[in-house]
Coordinates of C-alpha atoms and ligand atoms in Angstrom, one line a residue:
X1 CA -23.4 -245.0 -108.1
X2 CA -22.7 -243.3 -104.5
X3 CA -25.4 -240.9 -103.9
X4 CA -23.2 -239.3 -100.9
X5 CA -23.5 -235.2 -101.1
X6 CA -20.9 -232.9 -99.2
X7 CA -23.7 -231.6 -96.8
X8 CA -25.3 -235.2 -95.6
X9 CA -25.8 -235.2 -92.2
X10 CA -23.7 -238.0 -90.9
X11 CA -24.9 -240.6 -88.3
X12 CA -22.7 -243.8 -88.1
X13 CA -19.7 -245.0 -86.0
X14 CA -16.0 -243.9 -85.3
X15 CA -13.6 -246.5 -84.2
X16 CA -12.0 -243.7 -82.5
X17 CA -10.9 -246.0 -78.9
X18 CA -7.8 -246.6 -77.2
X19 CA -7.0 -250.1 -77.2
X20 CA -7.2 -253.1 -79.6
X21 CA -8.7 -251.6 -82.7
X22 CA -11.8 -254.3 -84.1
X23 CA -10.2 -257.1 -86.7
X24 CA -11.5 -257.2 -90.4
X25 CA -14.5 -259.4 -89.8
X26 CA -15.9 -257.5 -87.3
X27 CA -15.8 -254.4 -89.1
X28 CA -17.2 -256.5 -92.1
X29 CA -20.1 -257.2 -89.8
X30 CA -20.4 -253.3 -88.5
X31 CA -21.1 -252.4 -92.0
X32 CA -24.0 -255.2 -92.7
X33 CA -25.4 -254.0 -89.9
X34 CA -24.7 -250.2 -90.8
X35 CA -26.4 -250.1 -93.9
X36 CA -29.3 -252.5 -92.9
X37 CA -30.2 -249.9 -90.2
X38 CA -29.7 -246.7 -92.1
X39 CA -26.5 -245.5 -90.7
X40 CA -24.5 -243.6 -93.5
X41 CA -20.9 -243.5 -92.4
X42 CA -18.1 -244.8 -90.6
X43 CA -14.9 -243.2 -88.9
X44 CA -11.1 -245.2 -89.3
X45 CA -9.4 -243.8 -86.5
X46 CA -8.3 -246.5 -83.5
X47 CA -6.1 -244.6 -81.6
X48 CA -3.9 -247.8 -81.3
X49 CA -3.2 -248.5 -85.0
X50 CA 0.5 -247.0 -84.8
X51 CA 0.0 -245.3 -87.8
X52 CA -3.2 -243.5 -86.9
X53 CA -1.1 -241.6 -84.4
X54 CA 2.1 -243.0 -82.5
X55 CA 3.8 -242.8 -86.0
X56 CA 1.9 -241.1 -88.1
X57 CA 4.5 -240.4 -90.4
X58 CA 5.4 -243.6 -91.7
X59 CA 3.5 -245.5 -95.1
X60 CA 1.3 -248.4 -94.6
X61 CA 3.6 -251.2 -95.9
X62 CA 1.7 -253.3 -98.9
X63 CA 0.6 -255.9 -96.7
X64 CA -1.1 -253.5 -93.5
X65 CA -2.5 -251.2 -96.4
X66 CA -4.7 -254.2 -98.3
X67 CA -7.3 -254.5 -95.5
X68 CA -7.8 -250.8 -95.2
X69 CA -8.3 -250.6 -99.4
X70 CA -10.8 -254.0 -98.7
X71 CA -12.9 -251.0 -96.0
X72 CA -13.0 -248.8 -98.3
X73 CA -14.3 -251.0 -101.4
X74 CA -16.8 -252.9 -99.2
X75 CA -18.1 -249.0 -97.5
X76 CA -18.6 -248.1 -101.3
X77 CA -20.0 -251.4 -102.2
X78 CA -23.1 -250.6 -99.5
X79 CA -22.8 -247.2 -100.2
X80 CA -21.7 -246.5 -96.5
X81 CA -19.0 -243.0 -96.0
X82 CA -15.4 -244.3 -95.5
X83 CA -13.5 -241.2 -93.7
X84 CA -9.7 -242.0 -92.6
X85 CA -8.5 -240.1 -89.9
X86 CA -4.9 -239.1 -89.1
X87 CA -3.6 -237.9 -85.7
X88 CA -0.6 -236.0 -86.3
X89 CA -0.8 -234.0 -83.0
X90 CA 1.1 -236.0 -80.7
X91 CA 4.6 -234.6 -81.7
X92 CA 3.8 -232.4 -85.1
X93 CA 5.8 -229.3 -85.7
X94 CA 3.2 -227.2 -87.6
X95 CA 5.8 -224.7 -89.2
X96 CA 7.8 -227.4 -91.0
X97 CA 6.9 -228.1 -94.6
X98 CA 8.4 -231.3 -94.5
X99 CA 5.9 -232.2 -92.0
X100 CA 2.8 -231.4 -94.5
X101 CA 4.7 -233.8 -97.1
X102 CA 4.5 -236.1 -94.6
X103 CA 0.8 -236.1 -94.0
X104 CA 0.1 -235.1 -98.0
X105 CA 2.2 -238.6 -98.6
X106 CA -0.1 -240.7 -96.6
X107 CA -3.6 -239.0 -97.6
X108 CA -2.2 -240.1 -101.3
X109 CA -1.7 -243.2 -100.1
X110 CA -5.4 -243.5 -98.9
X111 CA -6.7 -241.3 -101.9
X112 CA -5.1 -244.4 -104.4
X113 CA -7.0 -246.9 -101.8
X114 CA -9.9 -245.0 -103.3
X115 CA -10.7 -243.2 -99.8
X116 CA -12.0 -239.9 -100.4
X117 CA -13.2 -238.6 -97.4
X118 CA -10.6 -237.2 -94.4
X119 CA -10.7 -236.3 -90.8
X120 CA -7.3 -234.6 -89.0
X121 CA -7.8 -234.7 -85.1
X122 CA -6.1 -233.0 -82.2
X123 CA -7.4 -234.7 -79.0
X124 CA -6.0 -235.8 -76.4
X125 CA -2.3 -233.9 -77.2
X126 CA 0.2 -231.7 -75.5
X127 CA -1.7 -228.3 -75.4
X128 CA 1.3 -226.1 -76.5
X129 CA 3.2 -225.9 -78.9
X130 CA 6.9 -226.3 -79.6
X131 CA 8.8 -222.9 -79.1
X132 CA 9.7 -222.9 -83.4
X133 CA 5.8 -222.8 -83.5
X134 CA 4.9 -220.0 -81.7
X135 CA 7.4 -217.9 -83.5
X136 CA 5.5 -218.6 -86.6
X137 CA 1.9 -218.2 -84.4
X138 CA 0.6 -216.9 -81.4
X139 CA -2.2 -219.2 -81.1
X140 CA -2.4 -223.3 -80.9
X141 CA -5.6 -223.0 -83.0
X142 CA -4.5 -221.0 -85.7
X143 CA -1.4 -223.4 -86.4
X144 CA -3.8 -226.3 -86.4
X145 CA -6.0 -224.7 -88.7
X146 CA -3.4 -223.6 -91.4
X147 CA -2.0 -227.3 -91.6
X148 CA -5.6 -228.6 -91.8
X149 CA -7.0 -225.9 -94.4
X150 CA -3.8 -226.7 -96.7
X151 CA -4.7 -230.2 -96.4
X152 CA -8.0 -229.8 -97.1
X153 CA -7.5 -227.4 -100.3
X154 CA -5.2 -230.3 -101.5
X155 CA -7.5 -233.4 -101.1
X156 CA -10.6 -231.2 -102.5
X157 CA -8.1 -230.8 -105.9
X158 CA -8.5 -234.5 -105.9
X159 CA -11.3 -235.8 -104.1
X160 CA -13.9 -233.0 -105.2
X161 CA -16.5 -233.9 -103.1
X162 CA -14.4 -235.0 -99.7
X163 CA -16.1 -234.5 -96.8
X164 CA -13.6 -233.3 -94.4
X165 CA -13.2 -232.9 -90.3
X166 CA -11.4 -231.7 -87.5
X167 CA -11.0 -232.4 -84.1
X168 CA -10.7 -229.5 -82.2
X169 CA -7.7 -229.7 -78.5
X170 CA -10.6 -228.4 -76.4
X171 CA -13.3 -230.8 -77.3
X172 CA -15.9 -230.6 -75.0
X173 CA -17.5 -227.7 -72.8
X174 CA -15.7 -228.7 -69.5
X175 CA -12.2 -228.4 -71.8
X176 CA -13.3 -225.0 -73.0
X177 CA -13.9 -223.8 -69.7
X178 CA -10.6 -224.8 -68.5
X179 CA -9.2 -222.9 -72.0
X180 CA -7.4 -225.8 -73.0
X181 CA -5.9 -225.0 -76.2
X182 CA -5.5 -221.5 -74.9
X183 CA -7.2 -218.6 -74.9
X184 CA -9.9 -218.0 -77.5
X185 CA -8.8 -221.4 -79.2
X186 CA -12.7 -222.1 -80.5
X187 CA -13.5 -218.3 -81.5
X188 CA -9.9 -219.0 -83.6
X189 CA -10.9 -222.1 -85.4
X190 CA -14.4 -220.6 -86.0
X191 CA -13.1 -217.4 -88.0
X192 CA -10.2 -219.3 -89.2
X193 CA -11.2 -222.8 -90.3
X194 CA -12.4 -223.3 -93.8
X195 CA -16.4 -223.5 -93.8
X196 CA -16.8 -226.4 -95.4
X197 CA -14.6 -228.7 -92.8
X198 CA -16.5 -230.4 -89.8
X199 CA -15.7 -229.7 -86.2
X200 CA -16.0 -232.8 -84.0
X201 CA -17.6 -231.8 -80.1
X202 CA -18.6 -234.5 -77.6
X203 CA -20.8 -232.4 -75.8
X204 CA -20.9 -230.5 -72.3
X205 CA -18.0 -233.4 -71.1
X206 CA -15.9 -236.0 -72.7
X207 CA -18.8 -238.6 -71.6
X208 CA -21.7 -236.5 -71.8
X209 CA -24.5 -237.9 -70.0
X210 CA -26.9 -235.3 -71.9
X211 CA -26.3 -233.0 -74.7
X212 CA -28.7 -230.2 -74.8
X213 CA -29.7 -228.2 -77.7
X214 CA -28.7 -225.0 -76.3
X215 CA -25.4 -226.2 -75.6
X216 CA -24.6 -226.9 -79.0
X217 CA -26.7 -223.6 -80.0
X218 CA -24.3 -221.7 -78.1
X219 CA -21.0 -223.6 -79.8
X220 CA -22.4 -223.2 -82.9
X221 CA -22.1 -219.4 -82.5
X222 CA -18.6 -219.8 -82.0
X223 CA -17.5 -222.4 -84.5
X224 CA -19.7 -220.6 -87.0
X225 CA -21.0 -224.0 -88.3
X226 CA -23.0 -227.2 -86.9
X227 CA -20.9 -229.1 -84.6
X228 CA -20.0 -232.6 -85.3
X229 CA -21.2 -234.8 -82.3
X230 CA -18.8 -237.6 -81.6
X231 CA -20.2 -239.2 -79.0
X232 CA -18.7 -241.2 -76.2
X233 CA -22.0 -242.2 -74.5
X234 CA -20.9 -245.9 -74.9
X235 CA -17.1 -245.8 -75.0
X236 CA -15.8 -248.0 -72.2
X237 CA -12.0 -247.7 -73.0
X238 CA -11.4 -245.1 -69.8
X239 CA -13.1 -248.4 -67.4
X240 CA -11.9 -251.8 -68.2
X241 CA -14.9 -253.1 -65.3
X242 CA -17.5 -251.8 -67.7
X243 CA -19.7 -251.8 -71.0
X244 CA -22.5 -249.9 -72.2
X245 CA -25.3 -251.7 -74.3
X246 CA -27.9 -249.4 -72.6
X247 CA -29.8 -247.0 -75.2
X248 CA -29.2 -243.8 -77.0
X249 CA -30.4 -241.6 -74.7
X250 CA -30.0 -238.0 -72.9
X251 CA -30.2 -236.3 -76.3
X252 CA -33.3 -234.8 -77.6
X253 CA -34.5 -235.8 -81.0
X254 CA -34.3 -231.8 -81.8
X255 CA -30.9 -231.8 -81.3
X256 CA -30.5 -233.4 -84.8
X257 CA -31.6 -229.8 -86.2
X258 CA -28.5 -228.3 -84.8
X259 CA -25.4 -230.4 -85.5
X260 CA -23.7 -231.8 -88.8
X261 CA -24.3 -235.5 -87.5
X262 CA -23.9 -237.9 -84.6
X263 CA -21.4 -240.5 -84.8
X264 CA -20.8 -242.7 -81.9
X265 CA -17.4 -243.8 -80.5
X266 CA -18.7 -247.2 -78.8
X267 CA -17.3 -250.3 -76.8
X268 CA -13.9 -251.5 -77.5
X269 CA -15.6 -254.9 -77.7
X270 CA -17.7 -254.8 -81.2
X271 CA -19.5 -257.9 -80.2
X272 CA -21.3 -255.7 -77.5
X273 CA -22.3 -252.4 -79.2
X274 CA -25.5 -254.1 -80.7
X275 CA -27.9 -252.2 -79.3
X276 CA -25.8 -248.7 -78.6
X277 CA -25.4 -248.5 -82.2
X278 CA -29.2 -250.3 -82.9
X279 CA -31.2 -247.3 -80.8
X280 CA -28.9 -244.7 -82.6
X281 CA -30.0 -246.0 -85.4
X282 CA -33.9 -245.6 -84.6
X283 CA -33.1 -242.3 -82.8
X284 CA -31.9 -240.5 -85.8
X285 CA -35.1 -241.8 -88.2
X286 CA -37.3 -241.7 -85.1
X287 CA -40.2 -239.5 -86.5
X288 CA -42.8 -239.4 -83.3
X289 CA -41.3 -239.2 -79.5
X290 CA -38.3 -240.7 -78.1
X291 CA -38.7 -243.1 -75.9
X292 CA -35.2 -244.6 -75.1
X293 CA -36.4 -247.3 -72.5
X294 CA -38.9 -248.6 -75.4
X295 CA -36.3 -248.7 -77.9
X296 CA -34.0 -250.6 -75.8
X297 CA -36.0 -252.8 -74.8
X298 CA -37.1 -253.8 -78.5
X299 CA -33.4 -253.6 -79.6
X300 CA -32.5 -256.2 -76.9
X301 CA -35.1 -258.5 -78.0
X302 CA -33.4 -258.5 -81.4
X303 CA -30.3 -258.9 -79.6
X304 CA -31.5 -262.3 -78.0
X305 CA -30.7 -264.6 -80.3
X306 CA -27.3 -264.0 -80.3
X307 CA -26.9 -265.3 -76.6
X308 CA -28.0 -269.0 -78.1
X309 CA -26.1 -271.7 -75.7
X310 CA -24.9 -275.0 -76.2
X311 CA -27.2 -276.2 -73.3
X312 CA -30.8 -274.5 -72.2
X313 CA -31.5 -270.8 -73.8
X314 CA -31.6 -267.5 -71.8
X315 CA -34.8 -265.5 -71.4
X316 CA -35.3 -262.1 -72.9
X317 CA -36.2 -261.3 -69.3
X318 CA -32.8 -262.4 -67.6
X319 CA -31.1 -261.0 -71.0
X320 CA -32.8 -257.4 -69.5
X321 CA -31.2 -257.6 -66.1
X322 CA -28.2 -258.3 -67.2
X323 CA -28.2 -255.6 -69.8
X324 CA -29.5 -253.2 -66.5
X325 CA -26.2 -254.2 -65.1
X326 CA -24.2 -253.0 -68.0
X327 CA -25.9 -249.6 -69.1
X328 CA -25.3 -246.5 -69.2
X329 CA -21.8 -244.4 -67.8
X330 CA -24.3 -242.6 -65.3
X331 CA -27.1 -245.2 -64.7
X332 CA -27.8 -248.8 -64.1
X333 CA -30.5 -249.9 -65.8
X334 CA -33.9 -250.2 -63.9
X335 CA -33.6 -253.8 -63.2
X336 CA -30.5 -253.4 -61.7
X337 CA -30.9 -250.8 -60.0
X338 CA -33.3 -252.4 -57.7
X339 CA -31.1 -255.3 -57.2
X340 CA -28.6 -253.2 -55.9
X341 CA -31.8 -251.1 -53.9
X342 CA -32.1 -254.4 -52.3
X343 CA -28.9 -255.4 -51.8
X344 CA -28.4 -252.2 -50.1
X345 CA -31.1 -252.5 -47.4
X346 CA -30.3 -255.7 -46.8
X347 CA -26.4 -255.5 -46.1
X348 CA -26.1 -251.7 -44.4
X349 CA -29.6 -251.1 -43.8
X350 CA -29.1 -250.4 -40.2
X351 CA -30.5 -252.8 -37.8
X352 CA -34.3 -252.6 -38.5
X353 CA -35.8 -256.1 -38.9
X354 CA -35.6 -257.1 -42.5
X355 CA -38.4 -258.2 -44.0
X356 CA -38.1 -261.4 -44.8
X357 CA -40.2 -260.6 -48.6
X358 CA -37.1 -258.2 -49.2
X359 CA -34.8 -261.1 -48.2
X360 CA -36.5 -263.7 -50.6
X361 CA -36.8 -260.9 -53.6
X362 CA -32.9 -260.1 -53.3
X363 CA -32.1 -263.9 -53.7
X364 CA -34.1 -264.5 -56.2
X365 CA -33.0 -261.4 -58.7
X366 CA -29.3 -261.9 -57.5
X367 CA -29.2 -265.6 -58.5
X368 CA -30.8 -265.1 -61.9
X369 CA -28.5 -262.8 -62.4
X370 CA -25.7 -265.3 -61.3
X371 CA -26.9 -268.1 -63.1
X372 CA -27.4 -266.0 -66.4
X373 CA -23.6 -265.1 -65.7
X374 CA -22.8 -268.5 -65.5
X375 CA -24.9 -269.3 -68.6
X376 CA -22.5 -267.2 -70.7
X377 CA -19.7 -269.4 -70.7
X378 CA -22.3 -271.8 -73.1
X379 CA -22.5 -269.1 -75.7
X380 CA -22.4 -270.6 -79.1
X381 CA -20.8 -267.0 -80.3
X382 CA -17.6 -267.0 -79.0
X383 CA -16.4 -263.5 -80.0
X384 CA -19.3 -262.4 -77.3
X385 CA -18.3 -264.9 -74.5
X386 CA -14.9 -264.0 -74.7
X387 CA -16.2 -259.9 -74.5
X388 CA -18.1 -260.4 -71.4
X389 CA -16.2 -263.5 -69.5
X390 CA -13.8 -260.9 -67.7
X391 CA -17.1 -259.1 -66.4
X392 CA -19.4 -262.0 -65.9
X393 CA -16.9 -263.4 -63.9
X394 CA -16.5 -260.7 -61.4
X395 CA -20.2 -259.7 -61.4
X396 CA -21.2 -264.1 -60.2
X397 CA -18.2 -263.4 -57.9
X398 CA -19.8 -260.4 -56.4
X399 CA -23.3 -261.7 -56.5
X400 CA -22.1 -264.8 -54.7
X401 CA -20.5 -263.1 -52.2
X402 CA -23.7 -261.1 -51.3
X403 CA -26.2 -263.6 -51.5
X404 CA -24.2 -266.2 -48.3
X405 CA -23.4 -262.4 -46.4
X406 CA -27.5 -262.4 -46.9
X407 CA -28.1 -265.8 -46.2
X408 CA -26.1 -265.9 -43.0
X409 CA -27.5 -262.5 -41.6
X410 CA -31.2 -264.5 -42.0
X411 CA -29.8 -267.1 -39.9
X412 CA -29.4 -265.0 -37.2
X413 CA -25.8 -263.5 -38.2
X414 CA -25.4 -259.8 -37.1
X415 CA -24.3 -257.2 -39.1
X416 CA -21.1 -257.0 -37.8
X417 CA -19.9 -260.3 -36.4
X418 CA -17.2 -262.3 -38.4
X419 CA -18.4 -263.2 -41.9
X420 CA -16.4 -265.0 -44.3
X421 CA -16.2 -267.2 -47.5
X422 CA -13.4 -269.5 -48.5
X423 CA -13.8 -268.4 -52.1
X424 CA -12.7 -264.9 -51.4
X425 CA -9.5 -264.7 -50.0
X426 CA -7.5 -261.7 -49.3
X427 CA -4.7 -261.2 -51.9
X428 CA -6.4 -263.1 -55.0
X429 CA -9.9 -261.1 -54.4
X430 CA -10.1 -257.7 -55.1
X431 CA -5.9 -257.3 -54.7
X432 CA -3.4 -255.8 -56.6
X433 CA -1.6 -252.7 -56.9
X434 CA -4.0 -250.7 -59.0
X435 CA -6.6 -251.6 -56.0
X436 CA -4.4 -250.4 -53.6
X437 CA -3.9 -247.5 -55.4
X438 CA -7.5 -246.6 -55.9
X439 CA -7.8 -246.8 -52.5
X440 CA -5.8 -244.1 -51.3
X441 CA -8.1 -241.3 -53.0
X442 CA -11.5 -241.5 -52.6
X443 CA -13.8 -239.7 -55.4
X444 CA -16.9 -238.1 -54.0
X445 CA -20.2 -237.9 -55.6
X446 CA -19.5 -233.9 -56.3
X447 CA -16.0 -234.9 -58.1
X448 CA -13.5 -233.7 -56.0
X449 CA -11.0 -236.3 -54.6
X450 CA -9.9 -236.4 -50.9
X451 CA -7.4 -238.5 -49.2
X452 CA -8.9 -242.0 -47.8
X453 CA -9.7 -241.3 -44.0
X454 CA -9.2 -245.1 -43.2
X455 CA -5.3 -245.1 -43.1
X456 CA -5.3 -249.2 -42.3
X457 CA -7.3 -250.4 -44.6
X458 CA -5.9 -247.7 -47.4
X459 CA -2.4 -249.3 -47.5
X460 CA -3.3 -252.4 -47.0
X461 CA -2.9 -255.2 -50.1
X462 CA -6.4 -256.3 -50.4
X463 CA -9.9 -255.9 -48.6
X464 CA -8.3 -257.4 -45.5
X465 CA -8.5 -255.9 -42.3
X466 CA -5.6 -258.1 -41.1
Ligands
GDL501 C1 -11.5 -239.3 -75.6 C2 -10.9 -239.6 -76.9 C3 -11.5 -240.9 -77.5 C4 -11.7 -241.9 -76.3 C5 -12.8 -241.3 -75.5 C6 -13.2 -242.1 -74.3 C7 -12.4 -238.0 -78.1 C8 -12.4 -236.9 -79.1 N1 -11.1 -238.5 -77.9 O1 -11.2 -238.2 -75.1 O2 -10.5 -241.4 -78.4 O3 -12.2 -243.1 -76.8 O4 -12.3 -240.1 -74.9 O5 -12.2 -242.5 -73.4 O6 -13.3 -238.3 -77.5

């Protein structure tokens, strides 16, 4: 018998990324791993199942709606919280009542599935609405929260104990600021918006490095109810250089008190959210203090035996660097980071006399790092070989690179005299529109963006200078 109560706090996952949504077996595996580690629930809503969003409107045929009833059976089976999540917002006209059949239609599809739990979310939408709509309402908010309050008076008629949530337009503190949604949207949804139904926040930004407890003190005031965190602290859809399998972290443990749960929106690539969704795990039991380093560390040492190779193993230590590489949106892990400390001195230092114990400590870490890169392609577990290959291959290229620029500048090379390397080429290396592009505005370390000062190299179609 579920023992799952209206008022739970809810700590789990959303598949809530752009991008290819995770296949049956991994979310199989997600849910082993779910319930072994105490996580209660789990969010349907991959932006890139058609249905979830581009067109919403239409039924799951019999054949695309037999997986989603297997979810549902095997979240009850383990006593896990299946929510399904529709995104109507793209193109909804909220004064047509054929438009609340629609979504009515599909919830009763789920409901039959056996789902009982629902989530309606407006991110990432047009911020106004269509000019039939603001006849009917003056505010964005008030139209979103009359379709979702009708929709959640109907499923509770059926699904008594539903838990159900929203996703506000303005999701995040930066977004508030800016009043997307319009003016007063949150005050509107707080005063307007059913009690009982969840509103979803990611905190100060859409990637929040931290979420502090005033913050969502603050929100709470407005949205007259906990906040939902849905947190993006390891989602790497926005990047496609990047993962995250650094720890839970930048959240106090008494920020638990304040919200209605934490449920994280990870990496596209399930294979790599082992230890982002591990240390979430252990942050929301963790009685004592928080110590996200610790938990980490101990979280990648379960993770090890899931790099096993064909040929000889890795080492939890080489496993950490390379896991430093890959950490956090606003950090490199510490291992890393003093690679690329090293790295640093070493190529634009200036013209000091390098020491040669900096020398032989930067070729040391960089070809571990290379040769663990070059390890993965012996991974007995595919699925994670074929998530990191893209990476791996550009991180041994980079490392490469570096470690002959080093070597020749010990043999007497000077900083600026020709240096080159066969292997890296102008138009295969580092080429292609989308570098060019990215060339052309250069972001600075306060955020604002300012034309590229270097007008050669800027239109040029790789890193040439020729
Ligand atoms: C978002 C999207 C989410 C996406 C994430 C990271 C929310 C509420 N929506 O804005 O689907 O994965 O950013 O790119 O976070």
């Amino acid at each position: 018998m579920s023992t799952q109560a209206t008022t739970d706090f809810l700590t789990g996952v959303i598949e809530g990324f752009y991008g290819p949504p995770w296949s049956q077996a991994e979310r199989f595996e997600l849910f082993e791993q779910m319930a072994a580690w105490g996580l209660n629930t789990y969010l349907y809503a991959p932006k890139d199942d058609l249905k979830h969003r581009a067109i919403w409107r239409e039924l799951y045929s019999t054949a695309e709606a037999e997986p989603l009833a297997e979810l549902i059976r095997t979240c009850r089976l383990r006593d896990l919280r299946f929510i399904y999540a529709l995104s109507p917002g793209l193109d909804i006209r909220y004064s047509h009542e054929a438009e609340l059949e629609h979504l009515k239609k599909r919830l009763q599809q789920m409901l039959a599935m056996g789902c009982q739990n629902f989530a309606l979310l407006f991110d990432d939408i047009p911020d106004r609405m269509a000019d039939e709509d603001l006849k009917r309402w003056d505010s964005f908010a008030s139209a979103q929260c009359h379709v979702t309050n009708t929709l959640f008076k109907w499923v509770r008629e059926r699904s008594p104990r539903a838990r159900f949530l929203f996703c506000p337009t303005p999701y995040c503190g930066r977004m508030a600021e800016r009043k997307y949604g319009g003016e007063g949207y949150l005050a509107t949804v707080g005063r307007e918006l059913l009690p009982e139904i969840d509103v979803f926040w990611t905190g100060p930004e859409i990637i929040s490095r931290e979420i502090p407890v005033e913050h969502v003190r603050d929100l709470r005031k407005l949205l007259r109810r906990k906040p939902l965190i849905w947190d993006n602290l390891h989602a790497n859809d926005y990047d496609g250089r990047r993962f995250y399998c650094g720890p839970y972290a930048g959240r106090p443990l008494e920020l638990r008190g304040e919200v209605a749960g934490l449920l994280s929106n990870p990496n596209c690539e399930f294979a790599l959210n082992y230890v982002p969704l591990r240390t979430l795990a252990e942050f929301v039991r963790c009685e004592a203090t928080w110590d996200a380093r610790q938990s980490h560390l101990s979280a990648m040492r379960e993770w090890l035996p899931r790099f096993a190779t064909v040929g000889q193993p890795v080492t939890l230590e080489d496993l950490v660097l390379f896991g430093d590489s890959y950490y956090l949106p606003y950090e490199e892990g510490p291992e890393a980071e003093a690679l690329f400390q090293m790295a640093r001195r070493l190529i634009i230092g200036g013209n000091e006399t390098v020491d040669s114990s900096l020398t032989a400590a930067f070729r040391e870490r960089a070809a571990r790092l290379r040769e663990f890169c070059a390890r993965m392609t012996e991974l007995q577990h595919r699925p994670l070989f074929y998530a990191l290959s893209r990476r791996v291959w550009e991180l041994r290229e980079e490392l490469d690179l570096l470690e002959k620029y080093v070597e020749f500048k010990s043999k007497g090379g000077q900083k600026d005299s020709a240096f080159g390397s066969d292997f890296h080429l102008p138009g295969t290396y580092r080429g292609g529109l989308v570098a060019r592009l990215q060339r052309l505005l250069v972001l600075q370390p306060d955020g604002t963006l300012t034309p590229s000062r270097d007008r050669d190299r800027a239109g040029k179609h790789s890193d040439s200078t020729t």
